Structures are given as structure tokens and as C-alpha cells.
Amino acid sequence: MYQPDDTDYEILRLLQRNGELTNKEIAFSIGKSIATIHERVKRLKEEKYIKRTVAILDRKKINKNLIAFSHVLLSDHAFETLNTFEKEVSKFPEVMECFQMTGTFDFILRIATSDMDSYHEFYRHKLAKLPNIATVQSFFVLSETKSDTAYPL
Amino acid sequence: MYQPDDTDYEILRLLQRNGELTNKEIAFSIGKSIATIHERVKRLKEEKYIKRTVAILDRKKINKNLIAFSHVLLSDHAFETLNTFEKEVSKFPEVMECFQMTGTFDFILRIATSDMDSYHEFYRHKLAKLPNIATVQSFFVLSETKSDTAYPL
DNA sequence: ATTGAAATGTAGGAAAC
DNA sequence: GTTTCCTACATTTCAAT
């Protein structure tokens, strides 16, 4: 299996912060040739160290003013119950993230809507209608102190 | 204030999913000229609708196998207490996100580490040493059902 | 605001060292 | 890993609509 070295990690560090850097800029920044960077980046993408490159939008400007974290507990933990929940909840565009968790509930969802009315609409007519939901406890974001997609490397 | 139209939203929708699309590809996909797309994208960046473009890494490949969501309650809510917490917690590279929340605790943190030992290390020697922490309750990700950076548009 | 066309720069591949 | 060369695209600017 492919093991990235220090140079690769330097590149990942940079591209995690700014995916628009050119090979030339990266080469200059870490003191290697353009051809080397070209080769490294190509491999990092082929090997899926870089899953994809995406634009990060300002959610307030696109009217996603309300972010909720919801803790979901299911009524049972049969394989089919978990599977169905995961499959169905993933279809909702409002649900940006869904993680199965350790602890006193089963899933954390990150839900993006424009305001409390839209959240309520989503909750009543989509989330709460899924089968085998025992409880949903929701917490709302008051302010973002830090919001980063980059992992510490 | 600048108000994006349907064409702009089409572009945002596409770039949220794939930030590497060329103007040519976008132009073809939504039936406009390359120069138009160029103009729109430039403005969407200038006006900060697009905050930045980033590479999304495969966290398991870069050894960030443990993601925790931690609920933090502070011992008081004086302006300075909140401020100091936000400032200090943001400095930790393990903390990818920090949100102030409504409800029975004050903050949600998303923490990325390699394993439970490193998490413990972070918790004991960094997080728990911050002043005015009353309680920290942590939940760990078992599996990712959906993990998206794109807002519904 | 949108377009086609021209100039400049970058990507991507291949060669030799 | 670097350097050079090359072709193919992509970006960027601009005059015209």
C-alpha cells in the first residue's frame, strides 16, 4: 500500500486550506519542482487521499441561517431498522451529515435550513415520519466560533 | 447588495459538489458561454458567496480514525469566560469546529484524533485545562452514514 | 449582462540526466 | 527527483452587442 511521505503531507496540508493552489505555487512554497508536485498530487488523487475538491459557501449568504444538531434514538437496533434509517435520512437534502454514535443515542444529524419554520417543517414532515424513531433531541447553533474542514496534519 | 440569480445558484450548486469543474464544463452544463461563467464565478468569489475552495481528505487514510463530538458546559456565562474559551479552544488543531449552542450546554466541538489514546491526551492536557469548564460530555463516531459539505440549494 | 476571439498561463505527458 | 520540451486546455482580457 502507498505511504505518503513528508512532501505529500505538506501538499495535503496546503490543499486542505486552499484547493485552488497551482502546482507552481505549491512547488515554490515547499521548494520542489513543478513536475514533482504534479506527480504527487496526481497520486494523492488516484489513491483517494484527496477524496474531492469542493467550494465552501457562506451559509448566511445563501439563506441557511439555522443549523441544528439532532440526536436521534431509534426504538430498536435490528439490522434492518438501522439500515432503513440510514438510507432514508441520507436522502433528505437538509441532512448534511449523519453519524452513528456511541453513547445514549444512535445518530447525530447536522441539519441546514433557512429558519425555525423550515426546520419545523422538516422535522414534522420528514424526520419524524421515518419509521422506528424513538426520540429526537435538537440543539441549534447560536454562533460559529470555528468552522474548519481541514484535519490536523 | 448583490443578489445572485438562478444562473449563479446553478453554478454554486455545481461547485459545491466539485470545485475542480472548469468554466468550460460549467458553461456546457448550464448552457451559457465560458465568459459568462467566468464573470459569475469571479463575482461569487469577490462577494464571498464562495468563501474558499478546499481539498477534502479521506480521514482514515491520514490516520484521523476517531472523531468526537463534545458538549461543553462552562461554569459561568460572563462575557470574558465565553470569549476566553472560544479563543483558546480555537487554537487547538484537533478542534475542527466549535459552535455555541442553545440548550443545556454551551458549545459543541468536533474533535479529530488518531485514536482513543490521543483523544485522551487531548482531553486531559488541553481541553480540560482550559479555565471555567464545568462539564464535558463526549460522543464518538462509530460510522459515517453521510458526510457532506454542500448545502441544499 | 453576454458573447466570440485573442493573449497568457497552467496542466499533463514524455524525454534525458 | 529535476529539467526541458511539447501539446492541449484553461484562464483572463477585451471590443462589440
PDB file of N, CA and C in Angstrom, chain A residues 9 15-16 18-20 45 47-59 61-62 64 69 71 86 90 92-93 95-102 105 110 139-152, chain B residues 15-16 18-20 45 47-59 61 64 69 71 86 90 92-93 95-102 105 110 139-153:
ATOM      1  N   TYR A   9       2.556  15.031   2.632  1.00  0.00           N
ATOM      2  CA  TYR A   9       1.786  15.635   3.718  1.00  0.00           C
ATOM      3  C   TYR A   9       1.818  17.155   3.656  1.00  0.00           C
ATOM      4  N   LEU A  15      -3.347  21.951   0.320  1.00  0.00           N
ATOM      5  CA  LEU A  15      -4.573  21.826  -0.478  1.00  0.00           C
ATOM      6  C   LEU A  15      -5.833  21.747   0.377  1.00  0.00           C
ATOM      7  N   GLN A  16      -5.669  21.310   1.624  1.00  0.00           N
ATOM      8  CA  GLN A  16      -6.790  21.301   2.565  1.00  0.00           C
ATOM      9  C   GLN A  16      -7.233  22.720   2.886  1.00  0.00           C
ATOM     10  N   ASN A  18      -6.376  25.469   0.790  1.00  0.00           N
ATOM     11  CA  ASN A  18      -6.689  26.149  -0.465  1.00  0.00           C
ATOM     12  C   ASN A  18      -6.526  25.199  -1.637  1.00  0.00           C
ATOM     13  N   GLY A  19      -7.655  24.709  -2.108  1.00  0.00           N
ATOM     14  CA  GLY A  19      -7.659  23.720  -3.177  1.00  0.00           C
ATOM     15  C   GLY A  19      -7.394  24.312  -4.546  1.00  0.00           C
ATOM     16  N   GLU A  20      -7.241  25.626  -4.603  1.00  0.00           N
ATOM     17  CA  GLU A  20      -7.018  26.282  -5.892  1.00  0.00           C
ATOM     18  C   GLU A  20      -5.553  26.573  -6.166  1.00  0.00           C
ATOM     19  N   LYS A  45      -4.528  11.924  -5.552  1.00  0.00           N
ATOM     20  CA  LYS A  45      -5.919  11.830  -6.018  1.00  0.00           C
ATOM     21  C   LYS A  45      -6.264  10.416  -6.446  1.00  0.00           C
ATOM     22  N   GLU A  47      -4.985   7.682  -5.369  1.00  0.00           N
ATOM     23  CA  GLU A  47      -5.040   6.822  -4.191  1.00  0.00           C
ATOM     24  C   GLU A  47      -6.129   7.272  -3.216  1.00  0.00           C
ATOM     25  N   LYS A  48      -6.857   8.296  -3.599  1.00  0.00           N
ATOM     26  CA  LYS A  48      -8.011   8.772  -2.821  1.00  0.00           C
ATOM     27  C   LYS A  48      -7.638   9.333  -1.449  1.00  0.00           C
ATOM     28  N   TYR A  49      -6.419   9.802  -1.292  1.00  0.00           N
ATOM     29  CA  TYR A  49      -6.115  10.581  -0.097  1.00  0.00           C
ATOM     30  C   TYR A  49      -6.900  11.878  -0.173  1.00  0.00           C
ATOM     31  N   ILE A  50      -6.949  12.438  -1.376  1.00  0.00           N
ATOM     32  CA  ILE A  50      -7.849  13.557  -1.653  1.00  0.00           C
ATOM     33  C   ILE A  50      -9.124  12.968  -2.245  1.00  0.00           C
ATOM     34  N   LYS A  51     -10.212  13.052  -1.496  1.00  0.00           N
ATOM     35  CA  LYS A  51     -11.471  12.463  -1.973  1.00  0.00           C
ATOM     36  C   LYS A  51     -12.089  13.322  -3.069  1.00  0.00           C
ATOM     37  N   ARG A  52     -12.085  14.639  -2.811  1.00  0.00           N
ATOM     38  CA  ARG A  52     -12.616  15.568  -3.804  1.00  0.00           C
ATOM     39  C   ARG A  52     -12.246  16.990  -3.404  1.00  0.00           C
ATOM     40  N   THR A  53     -12.497  17.922  -4.306  1.00  0.00           N
ATOM     41  CA  THR A  53     -12.261  19.332  -4.029  1.00  0.00           C
ATOM     42  C   THR A  53     -13.596  20.040  -4.175  1.00  0.00           C
ATOM     43  N   VAL A  54     -13.936  20.866  -3.183  1.00  0.00           N
ATOM     44  CA  VAL A  54     -15.265  21.486  -3.168  1.00  0.00           C
ATOM     45  C   VAL A  54     -15.193  22.964  -2.804  1.00  0.00           C
ATOM     46  N   ALA A  55     -16.171  23.710  -3.290  1.00  0.00           N
ATOM     47  CA  ALA A  55     -16.319  25.108  -2.887  1.00  0.00           C
ATOM     48  C   ALA A  55     -17.079  25.163  -1.572  1.00  0.00           C
ATOM     49  N   ILE A  56     -16.579  25.956  -0.630  1.00  0.00           N
ATOM     50  CA  ILE A  56     -17.260  26.156   0.651  1.00  0.00           C
ATOM     51  C   ILE A  56     -18.009  27.489   0.589  1.00  0.00           C
ATOM     52  N   LEU A  57     -19.309  27.429   0.773  1.00  0.00           N
ATOM     53  CA  LEU A  57     -20.136  28.631   0.640  1.00  0.00           C
ATOM     54  C   LEU A  57     -20.372  29.291   1.993  1.00  0.00           C
ATOM     55  N   ASP A  58     -20.695  30.562   1.937  1.00  0.00           N
ATOM     56  CA  ASP A  58     -21.099  31.295   3.136  1.00  0.00           C
ATOM     57  C   ASP A  58     -22.587  31.019   3.363  1.00  0.00           C
ATOM     58  N   ARG A  59     -22.875  30.216   4.400  1.00  0.00           N
ATOM     59  CA  ARG A  59     -24.253  29.734   4.554  1.00  0.00           C
ATOM     60  C   ARG A  59     -25.249  30.848   4.817  1.00  0.00           C
ATOM     61  N   LYS A  61     -25.201  33.801   3.514  1.00  0.00           N
ATOM     62  CA  LYS A  61     -25.493  34.480   2.249  1.00  0.00           C
ATOM     63  C   LYS A  61     -26.452  33.677   1.384  1.00  0.00           C
ATOM     64  N   ILE A  62     -26.454  32.351   1.562  1.00  0.00           N
ATOM     65  CA  ILE A  62     -27.364  31.527   0.763  1.00  0.00           C
ATOM     66  C   ILE A  62     -28.573  31.099   1.591  1.00  0.00           C
ATOM     67  N   LYS A  64     -29.025  29.852   4.660  1.00  0.00           N
ATOM     68  CA  LYS A  64     -29.087  28.687   5.560  1.00  0.00           C
ATOM     69  C   LYS A  64     -28.690  29.197   6.932  1.00  0.00           C
ATOM     70  N   PHE A  69     -28.050  20.444  15.327  1.00  0.00           N
ATOM     71  CA  PHE A  69     -27.507  19.111  15.575  1.00  0.00           C
ATOM     72  C   PHE A  69     -28.606  18.333  16.280  1.00  0.00           C
ATOM     73  N   HIS A  71     -29.916  14.692  17.931  1.00  0.00           N
ATOM     74  CA  HIS A  71     -29.569  13.362  18.441  1.00  0.00           C
ATOM     75  C   HIS A  71     -30.779  12.461  18.268  1.00  0.00           C
ATOM     76  N   GLU A  86     -30.721   4.874   8.069  1.00  0.00           N
ATOM     77  CA  GLU A  86     -29.574   5.481   7.379  1.00  0.00           C
ATOM     78  C   GLU A  86     -29.886   5.790   5.921  1.00  0.00           C
ATOM     79  N   SER A  90     -30.513   9.829   4.723  1.00  0.00           N
ATOM     80  CA  SER A  90     -29.499  10.346   3.799  1.00  0.00           C
ATOM     81  C   SER A  90     -30.120  11.012   2.574  1.00  0.00           C
ATOM     82  N   PHE A  92     -32.590  13.070   2.561  1.00  0.00           N
ATOM     83  CA  PHE A  92     -33.024  14.453   2.821  1.00  0.00           C
ATOM     84  C   PHE A  92     -31.887  15.432   2.547  1.00  0.00           C
ATOM     85  N   PRO A  93     -32.089  16.393   1.665  1.00  0.00           N
ATOM     86  CA  PRO A  93     -31.002  17.338   1.382  1.00  0.00           C
ATOM     87  C   PRO A  93     -30.656  18.198   2.590  1.00  0.00           C
ATOM     88  N   VAL A  95     -30.233  17.219   5.536  1.00  0.00           N
ATOM     89  CA  VAL A  95     -29.282  16.476   6.370  1.00  0.00           C
ATOM     90  C   VAL A  95     -27.924  16.461   5.683  1.00  0.00           C
ATOM     91  N   MET A  96     -27.004  17.286   6.169  1.00  0.00           N
ATOM     92  CA  MET A  96     -25.681  17.347   5.552  1.00  0.00           C
ATOM     93  C   MET A  96     -24.781  16.237   6.063  1.00  0.00           C
ATOM     94  N   GLU A  97     -24.979  15.863   7.325  1.00  0.00           N
ATOM     95  CA  GLU A  97     -24.153  14.809   7.903  1.00  0.00           C
ATOM     96  C   GLU A  97     -25.008  13.896   8.759  1.00  0.00           C
ATOM     97  N   CYS A  98     -24.649  12.637   8.772  1.00  0.00           N
ATOM     98  CA  CYS A  98     -25.288  11.660   9.651  1.00  0.00           C
ATOM     99  C   CYS A  98     -24.225  10.696  10.139  1.00  0.00           C
ATOM    100  N   PHE A  99     -24.050  10.644  11.454  1.00  0.00           N
ATOM    101  CA  PHE A  99     -23.057   9.752  12.050  1.00  0.00           C
ATOM    102  C   PHE A  99     -23.729   8.811  13.023  1.00  0.00           C
ATOM    103  N   GLN A 100     -23.396   7.556  12.960  1.00  0.00           N
ATOM    104  CA  GLN A 100     -23.799   6.632  14.021  1.00  0.00           C
ATOM    105  C   GLN A 100     -22.815   6.809  15.170  1.00  0.00           C
ATOM    106  N   MET A 101     -23.352   6.851  16.393  1.00  0.00           N
ATOM    107  CA  MET A 101     -22.531   7.247  17.543  1.00  0.00           C
ATOM    108  C   MET A 101     -22.533   6.205  18.653  1.00  0.00           C
ATOM    109  N   THR A 102     -21.500   6.298  19.482  1.00  0.00           N
ATOM    110  CA  THR A 102     -21.511   5.604  20.765  1.00  0.00           C
ATOM    111  C   THR A 102     -22.365   6.410  21.742  1.00  0.00           C
ATOM    112  N   PHE A 105     -27.537   7.738  22.572  1.00  0.00           N
ATOM    113  CA  PHE A 105     -28.435   7.852  21.418  1.00  0.00           C
ATOM    114  C   PHE A 105     -27.722   7.206  20.237  1.00  0.00           C
ATOM    115  N   ARG A 110     -26.565  16.612  11.235  1.00  0.00           N
ATOM    116  CA  ARG A 110     -26.381  18.055  11.072  1.00  0.00           C
ATOM    117  C   ARG A 110     -27.369  18.508  10.017  1.00  0.00           C
ATOM    118  N   PHE A 139     -30.427  20.595  18.986  1.00  0.00           N
ATOM    119  CA  PHE A 139     -29.692  21.744  19.519  1.00  0.00           C
ATOM    120  C   PHE A 139     -29.372  22.658  18.352  1.00  0.00           C
ATOM    121  N   PHE A 140     -29.464  23.945  18.592  1.00  0.00           N
ATOM    122  CA  PHE A 140     -29.312  24.893  17.485  1.00  0.00           C
ATOM    123  C   PHE A 140     -28.070  25.763  17.658  1.00  0.00           C
ATOM    124  N   VAL A 141     -27.435  26.027  16.536  1.00  0.00           N
ATOM    125  CA  VAL A 141     -26.208  26.826  16.555  1.00  0.00           C
ATOM    126  C   VAL A 141     -26.546  28.300  16.778  1.00  0.00           C
ATOM    127  N   LEU A 142     -25.950  28.870  17.812  1.00  0.00           N
ATOM    128  CA  LEU A 142     -26.081  30.305  18.069  1.00  0.00           C
ATOM    129  C   LEU A 142     -25.011  31.078  17.312  1.00  0.00           C
ATOM    130  N   SER A 143     -23.788  30.546  17.341  1.00  0.00           N
ATOM    131  CA  SER A 143     -22.709  31.209  16.602  1.00  0.00           C
ATOM    132  C   SER A 143     -21.584  30.232  16.318  1.00  0.00           C
ATOM    133  N   GLU A 144     -20.888  30.480  15.214  1.00  0.00           N
ATOM    134  CA  GLU A 144     -19.758  29.642  14.817  1.00  0.00           C
ATOM    135  C   GLU A 144     -18.467  30.255  15.317  1.00  0.00           C
ATOM    136  N   THR A 145     -17.803  29.568  16.206  1.00  0.00           N
ATOM    137  CA  THR A 145     -16.508  30.040  16.691  1.00  0.00           C
ATOM    138  C   THR A 145     -15.397  29.589  15.758  1.00  0.00           C
ATOM    139  N   LYS A 146     -15.521  28.351  15.305  1.00  0.00           N
ATOM    140  CA  LYS A 146     -14.527  27.795  14.384  1.00  0.00           C
ATOM    141  C   LYS A 146     -15.240  26.823  13.470  1.00  0.00           C
ATOM    142  N   SER A 147     -14.937  26.884  12.195  1.00  0.00           N
ATOM    143  CA  SER A 147     -15.612  26.008  11.242  1.00  0.00           C
ATOM    144  C   SER A 147     -14.625  25.634  10.160  1.00  0.00           C
ATOM    145  N   ASP A 148     -14.053  24.454  10.325  1.00  0.00           N
ATOM    146  CA  ASP A 148     -12.906  24.074   9.524  1.00  0.00           C
ATOM    147  C   ASP A 148     -13.145  22.715   8.889  1.00  0.00           C
ATOM    148  N   THR A 149     -12.700  22.540   7.648  1.00  0.00           N
ATOM    149  CA  THR A 149     -12.781  21.217   7.020  1.00  0.00           C
ATOM    150  C   THR A 149     -11.428  20.512   7.033  1.00  0.00           C
ATOM    151  N   ALA A 150     -10.405  21.230   7.472  1.00  0.00           N
ATOM    152  CA  ALA A 150      -9.036  20.692   7.415  1.00  0.00           C
ATOM    153  C   ALA A 150      -8.703  19.881   8.665  1.00  0.00           C
ATOM    154  N   TYR A 151      -8.180  18.688   8.467  1.00  0.00           N
ATOM    155  CA  TYR A 151      -7.724  17.859   9.580  1.00  0.00           C
ATOM    156  C   TYR A 151      -6.337  18.322  10.013  1.00  0.00           C
ATOM    157  N   PRO A 152      -6.015  18.154  11.296  1.00  0.00           N
ATOM    158  CA  PRO A 152      -4.662  18.488  11.743  1.00  0.00           C
ATOM    159  C   PRO A 152      -3.661  17.491  11.152  1.00  0.00           C
TER     160      PRO A 152
ATOM    161  N   LEU B  15     -20.347  23.841  -8.058  1.00  0.00           N
ATOM    162  CA  LEU B  15     -19.018  23.994  -7.440  1.00  0.00           C
ATOM    163  C   LEU B  15     -18.966  23.467  -6.010  1.00  0.00           C
ATOM    164  N   GLN B  16     -20.121  23.431  -5.351  1.00  0.00           N
ATOM    165  CA  GLN B  16     -20.201  22.834  -4.020  1.00  0.00           C
ATOM    166  C   GLN B  16     -19.905  21.344  -4.075  1.00  0.00           C
ATOM    167  N   ASN B  18     -18.237  19.850  -6.830  1.00  0.00           N
ATOM    168  CA  ASN B  18     -16.944  19.632  -7.465  1.00  0.00           C
ATOM    169  C   ASN B  18     -16.296  20.966  -7.799  1.00  0.00           C
ATOM    170  N   GLY B  19     -15.351  21.359  -6.964  1.00  0.00           N
ATOM    171  CA  GLY B  19     -14.688  22.653  -7.116  1.00  0.00           C
ATOM    172  C   GLY B  19     -13.657  22.682  -8.226  1.00  0.00           C
ATOM    173  N   GLU B  20     -13.464  21.540  -8.888  1.00  0.00           N
ATOM    174  CA  GLU B  20     -12.465  21.472  -9.954  1.00  0.00           C
ATOM    175  C   GLU B  20     -13.073  21.614 -11.335  1.00  0.00           C
ATOM    176  N   LYS B  45     -16.969  34.863  -5.962  1.00  0.00           N
ATOM    177  CA  LYS B  45     -15.807  34.820  -5.064  1.00  0.00           C
ATOM    178  C   LYS B  45     -15.543  36.186  -4.438  1.00  0.00           C
ATOM    179  N   GLU B  47     -17.675  38.504  -3.862  1.00  0.00           N
ATOM    180  CA  GLU B  47     -18.749  38.806  -2.905  1.00  0.00           C
ATOM    181  C   GLU B  47     -18.801  37.793  -1.774  1.00  0.00           C
ATOM    182  N   LYS B  48     -17.855  36.857  -1.788  1.00  0.00           N
ATOM    183  CA  LYS B  48     -17.710  35.877  -0.706  1.00  0.00           C
ATOM    184  C   LYS B  48     -18.897  34.933  -0.558  1.00  0.00           C
ATOM    185  N   TYR B  49     -19.653  34.740  -1.627  1.00  0.00           N
ATOM    186  CA  TYR B  49     -20.625  33.643  -1.599  1.00  0.00           C
ATOM    187  C   TYR B  49     -19.844  32.341  -1.546  1.00  0.00           C
ATOM    188  N   ILE B  50     -18.761  32.281  -2.317  1.00  0.00           N
ATOM    189  CA  ILE B  50     -17.791  31.191  -2.186  1.00  0.00           C
ATOM    190  C   ILE B  50     -16.691  31.683  -1.255  1.00  0.00           C
ATOM    191  N   LYS B  51     -16.626  31.073  -0.072  1.00  0.00           N
ATOM    192  CA  LYS B  51     -15.632  31.528   0.901  1.00  0.00           C
ATOM    193  C   LYS B  51     -14.232  31.055   0.512  1.00  0.00           C
ATOM    194  N   ARG B  52     -14.158  29.786   0.102  1.00  0.00           N
ATOM    195  CA  ARG B  52     -12.894  29.233  -0.343  1.00  0.00           C
ATOM    196  C   ARG B  52     -13.144  27.879  -0.994  1.00  0.00           C
ATOM    197  N   THR B  53     -12.105  27.349  -1.626  1.00  0.00           N
ATOM    198  CA  THR B  53     -12.181  26.023  -2.230  1.00  0.00           C
ATOM    199  C   THR B  53     -11.135  25.156  -1.533  1.00  0.00           C
ATOM    200  N   VAL B  54     -11.552  23.972  -1.118  1.00  0.00           N
ATOM    201  CA  VAL B  54     -10.654  23.130  -0.318  1.00  0.00           C
ATOM    202  C   VAL B  54     -10.664  21.680  -0.786  1.00  0.00           C
ATOM    203  N   ALA B  55      -9.550  21.006  -0.552  1.00  0.00           N
ATOM    204  CA  ALA B  55      -9.477  19.566  -0.788  1.00  0.00           C
ATOM    205  C   ALA B  55     -10.039  18.846   0.432  1.00  0.00           C
ATOM    206  N   ILE B  56     -10.909  17.874   0.187  1.00  0.00           N
ATOM    207  CA  ILE B  56     -11.455  17.047   1.266  1.00  0.00           C
ATOM    208  C   ILE B  56     -10.683  15.741   1.301  1.00  0.00           C
ATOM    209  N   LEU B  57     -10.063  15.467   2.445  1.00  0.00           N
ATOM    210  CA  LEU B  57      -9.219  14.271   2.553  1.00  0.00           C
ATOM    211  C   LEU B  57      -9.992  13.093   3.134  1.00  0.00           C
ATOM    212  N   ASP B  58      -9.493  11.904   2.854  1.00  0.00           N
ATOM    213  CA  ASP B  58     -10.022  10.697   3.468  1.00  0.00           C
ATOM    214  C   ASP B  58      -9.385  10.567   4.846  1.00  0.00           C
ATOM    215  N   ARG B  59     -10.186  10.826   5.892  1.00  0.00           N
ATOM    216  CA  ARG B  59      -9.589  10.928   7.226  1.00  0.00           C
ATOM    217  C   ARG B  59      -8.966   9.621   7.708  1.00  0.00           C
ATOM    218  N   LYS B  61      -7.366   7.487   5.893  1.00  0.00           N
ATOM    219  CA  LYS B  61      -6.058   7.324   5.241  1.00  0.00           C
ATOM    220  C   LYS B  61      -4.993   8.196   5.888  1.00  0.00           C
ATOM    221  N   LYS B  64      -6.844   9.825  10.997  1.00  0.00           N
ATOM    222  CA  LYS B  64      -7.753  10.503  11.927  1.00  0.00           C
ATOM    223  C   LYS B  64      -8.960   9.588  12.091  1.00  0.00           C
ATOM    224  N   PHE B  69     -17.672  14.224  19.119  1.00  0.00           N
ATOM    225  CA  PHE B  69     -18.458  15.432  19.333  1.00  0.00           C
ATOM    226  C   PHE B  69     -18.522  15.634  20.837  1.00  0.00           C
ATOM    227  N   HIS B  71     -19.789  17.970  24.088  1.00  0.00           N
ATOM    228  CA  HIS B  71     -20.665  19.024  24.591  1.00  0.00           C
ATOM    229  C   HIS B  71     -19.992  19.651  25.800  1.00  0.00           C
ATOM    230  N   GLU B  86     -13.667  30.494  23.748  1.00  0.00           N
ATOM    231  CA  GLU B  86     -13.691  30.462  22.284  1.00  0.00           C
ATOM    232  C   GLU B  86     -12.310  30.696  21.692  1.00  0.00           C
ATOM    233  N   SER B  90     -10.154  27.415  20.004  1.00  0.00           N
ATOM    234  CA  SER B  90      -9.923  27.535  18.559  1.00  0.00           C
ATOM    235  C   SER B  90      -8.471  27.297  18.175  1.00  0.00           C
ATOM    236  N   PHE B  92      -6.568  24.944  19.295  1.00  0.00           N
ATOM    237  CA  PHE B  92      -6.224  23.519  19.219  1.00  0.00           C
ATOM    238  C   PHE B  92      -6.483  22.984  17.815  1.00  0.00           C
ATOM    239  N   PRO B  93      -5.477  22.432  17.166  1.00  0.00           N
ATOM    240  CA  PRO B  93      -5.712  21.913  15.810  1.00  0.00           C
ATOM    241  C   PRO B  93      -6.682  20.733  15.798  1.00  0.00           C
ATOM    242  N   VAL B  95      -9.423  20.547  17.285  1.00  0.00           N
ATOM    243  CA  VAL B  95     -10.791  21.078  17.240  1.00  0.00           C
ATOM    244  C   VAL B  95     -11.069  21.639  15.857  1.00  0.00           C
ATOM    245  N   MET B  96     -11.820  20.897  15.055  1.00  0.00           N
ATOM    246  CA  MET B  96     -12.113  21.353  13.697  1.00  0.00           C
ATOM    247  C   MET B  96     -13.272  22.332  13.689  1.00  0.00           C
ATOM    248  N   GLU B  97     -14.210  22.116  14.597  1.00  0.00           N
ATOM    249  CA  GLU B  97     -15.367  23.001  14.657  1.00  0.00           C
ATOM    250  C   GLU B  97     -15.716  23.309  16.097  1.00  0.00           C
ATOM    251  N   CYS B  98     -16.206  24.511  16.321  1.00  0.00           N
ATOM    252  CA  CYS B  98     -16.699  24.907  17.630  1.00  0.00           C
ATOM    253  C   CYS B  98     -17.921  25.799  17.427  1.00  0.00           C
ATOM    254  N   PHE B  99     -19.051  25.363  17.964  1.00  0.00           N
ATOM    255  CA  PHE B  99     -20.293  26.124  17.838  1.00  0.00           C
ATOM    256  C   PHE B  99     -20.846  26.447  19.210  1.00  0.00           C
ATOM    257  N   GLN B 100     -21.244  27.664  19.391  1.00  0.00           N
ATOM    258  CA  GLN B 100     -22.020  27.984  20.588  1.00  0.00           C
ATOM    259  C   GLN B 100     -23.466  27.577  20.320  1.00  0.00           C
ATOM    260  N   MET B 101     -24.094  26.956  21.328  1.00  0.00           N
ATOM    261  CA  MET B 101     -25.386  26.318  21.089  1.00  0.00           C
ATOM    262  C   MET B 101     -26.474  26.814  22.041  1.00  0.00           C
ATOM    263  N   THR B 102     -27.723  26.608  21.617  1.00  0.00           N
ATOM    264  CA  THR B 102     -28.864  26.722  22.520  1.00  0.00           C
ATOM    265  C   THR B 102     -28.936  25.446  23.348  1.00  0.00           C
ATOM    266  N   PHE B 105     -26.247  22.863  27.254  1.00  0.00           N
ATOM    267  CA  PHE B 105     -24.790  23.032  27.341  1.00  0.00           C
ATOM    268  C   PHE B 105     -24.436  24.221  26.456  1.00  0.00           C
ATOM    269  N   ARG B 110     -16.153  19.587  17.446  1.00  0.00           N
ATOM    270  CA  ARG B 110     -15.839  18.393  16.658  1.00  0.00           C
ATOM    271  C   ARG B 110     -14.326  18.205  16.735  1.00  0.00           C
ATOM    272  N   PHE B 139     -19.088  12.160  22.681  1.00  0.00           N
ATOM    273  CA  PHE B 139     -19.701  11.075  21.925  1.00  0.00           C
ATOM    274  C   PHE B 139     -18.794  10.779  20.750  1.00  0.00           C
ATOM    275  N   PHE B 140     -18.648   9.510  20.418  1.00  0.00           N
ATOM    276  CA  PHE B 140     -17.691   9.129  19.379  1.00  0.00           C
ATOM    277  C   PHE B 140     -18.377   8.545  18.153  1.00  0.00           C
ATOM    278  N   VAL B 141     -17.812   8.873  17.009  1.00  0.00           N
ATOM    279  CA  VAL B 141     -18.397   8.410  15.749  1.00  0.00           C
ATOM    280  C   VAL B 141     -18.070   6.934  15.543  1.00  0.00           C
ATOM    281  N   LEU B 142     -19.117   6.135  15.359  1.00  0.00           N
ATOM    282  CA  LEU B 142     -18.943   4.720  15.026  1.00  0.00           C
ATOM    283  C   LEU B 142     -18.828   4.544  13.523  1.00  0.00           C
ATOM    284  N   SER B 143     -19.686   5.252  12.788  1.00  0.00           N
ATOM    285  CA  SER B 143     -19.625   5.173  11.327  1.00  0.00           C
ATOM    286  C   SER B 143     -20.264   6.404  10.698  1.00  0.00           C
ATOM    287  N   GLU B 144     -19.777   6.741   9.525  1.00  0.00           N
ATOM    288  CA  GLU B 144     -20.307   7.888   8.771  1.00  0.00           C
ATOM    289  C   GLU B 144     -21.340   7.415   7.771  1.00  0.00           C
ATOM    290  N   THR B 145     -22.579   7.822   7.960  1.00  0.00           N
ATOM    291  CA  THR B 145     -23.623   7.469   7.010  1.00  0.00           C
ATOM    292  C   THR B 145     -23.642   8.467   5.863  1.00  0.00           C
ATOM    293  N   LYS B 146     -23.469   9.732   6.215  1.00  0.00           N
ATOM    294  CA  LYS B 146     -23.464  10.794   5.211  1.00  0.00           C
ATOM    295  C   LYS B 146     -22.526  11.876   5.707  1.00  0.00           C
ATOM    296  N   SER B 147     -21.709  12.385   4.820  1.00  0.00           N
ATOM    297  CA  SER B 147     -20.743  13.397   5.231  1.00  0.00           C
ATOM    298  C   SER B 147     -20.560  14.364   4.079  1.00  0.00           C
ATOM    299  N   ASP B 148     -21.274  15.471   4.176  1.00  0.00           N
ATOM    300  CA  ASP B 148     -21.421  16.365   3.040  1.00  0.00           C
ATOM    301  C   ASP B 148     -21.055  17.792   3.456  1.00  0.00           C
ATOM    302  N   THR B 149     -20.389  18.518   2.571  1.00  0.00           N
ATOM    303  CA  THR B 149     -20.113  19.928   2.849  1.00  0.00           C
ATOM    304  C   THR B 149     -21.067  20.837   2.088  1.00  0.00           C
ATOM    305  N   ALA B 150     -21.889  20.242   1.217  1.00  0.00           N
ATOM    306  CA  ALA B 150     -22.767  21.024   0.344  1.00  0.00           C
ATOM    307  C   ALA B 150     -24.093  21.336   1.022  1.00  0.00           C
ATOM    308  N   TYR B 151     -24.484  22.599   0.985  1.00  0.00           N
ATOM    309  CA  TYR B 151     -25.792  22.994   1.495  1.00  0.00           C
ATOM    310  C   TYR B 151     -26.856  22.706   0.447  1.00  0.00           C
ATOM    311  N   PRO B 152     -28.076  22.441   0.894  1.00  0.00           N
ATOM    312  CA  PRO B 152     -29.164  22.243  -0.075  1.00  0.00           C
ATOM    313  C   PRO B 152     -29.512  23.571  -0.743  1.00  0.00           C
ATOM    314  N   LEU B 153     -29.511  23.626  -2.056  1.00  0.00           N
ATOM    315  CA  LEU B 153     -29.803  24.884  -2.778  1.00  0.00           C
ATOM    316  C   LEU B 153     -30.912  24.661  -3.812  1.00  0.00           C
TER     317      LEU B 153
END
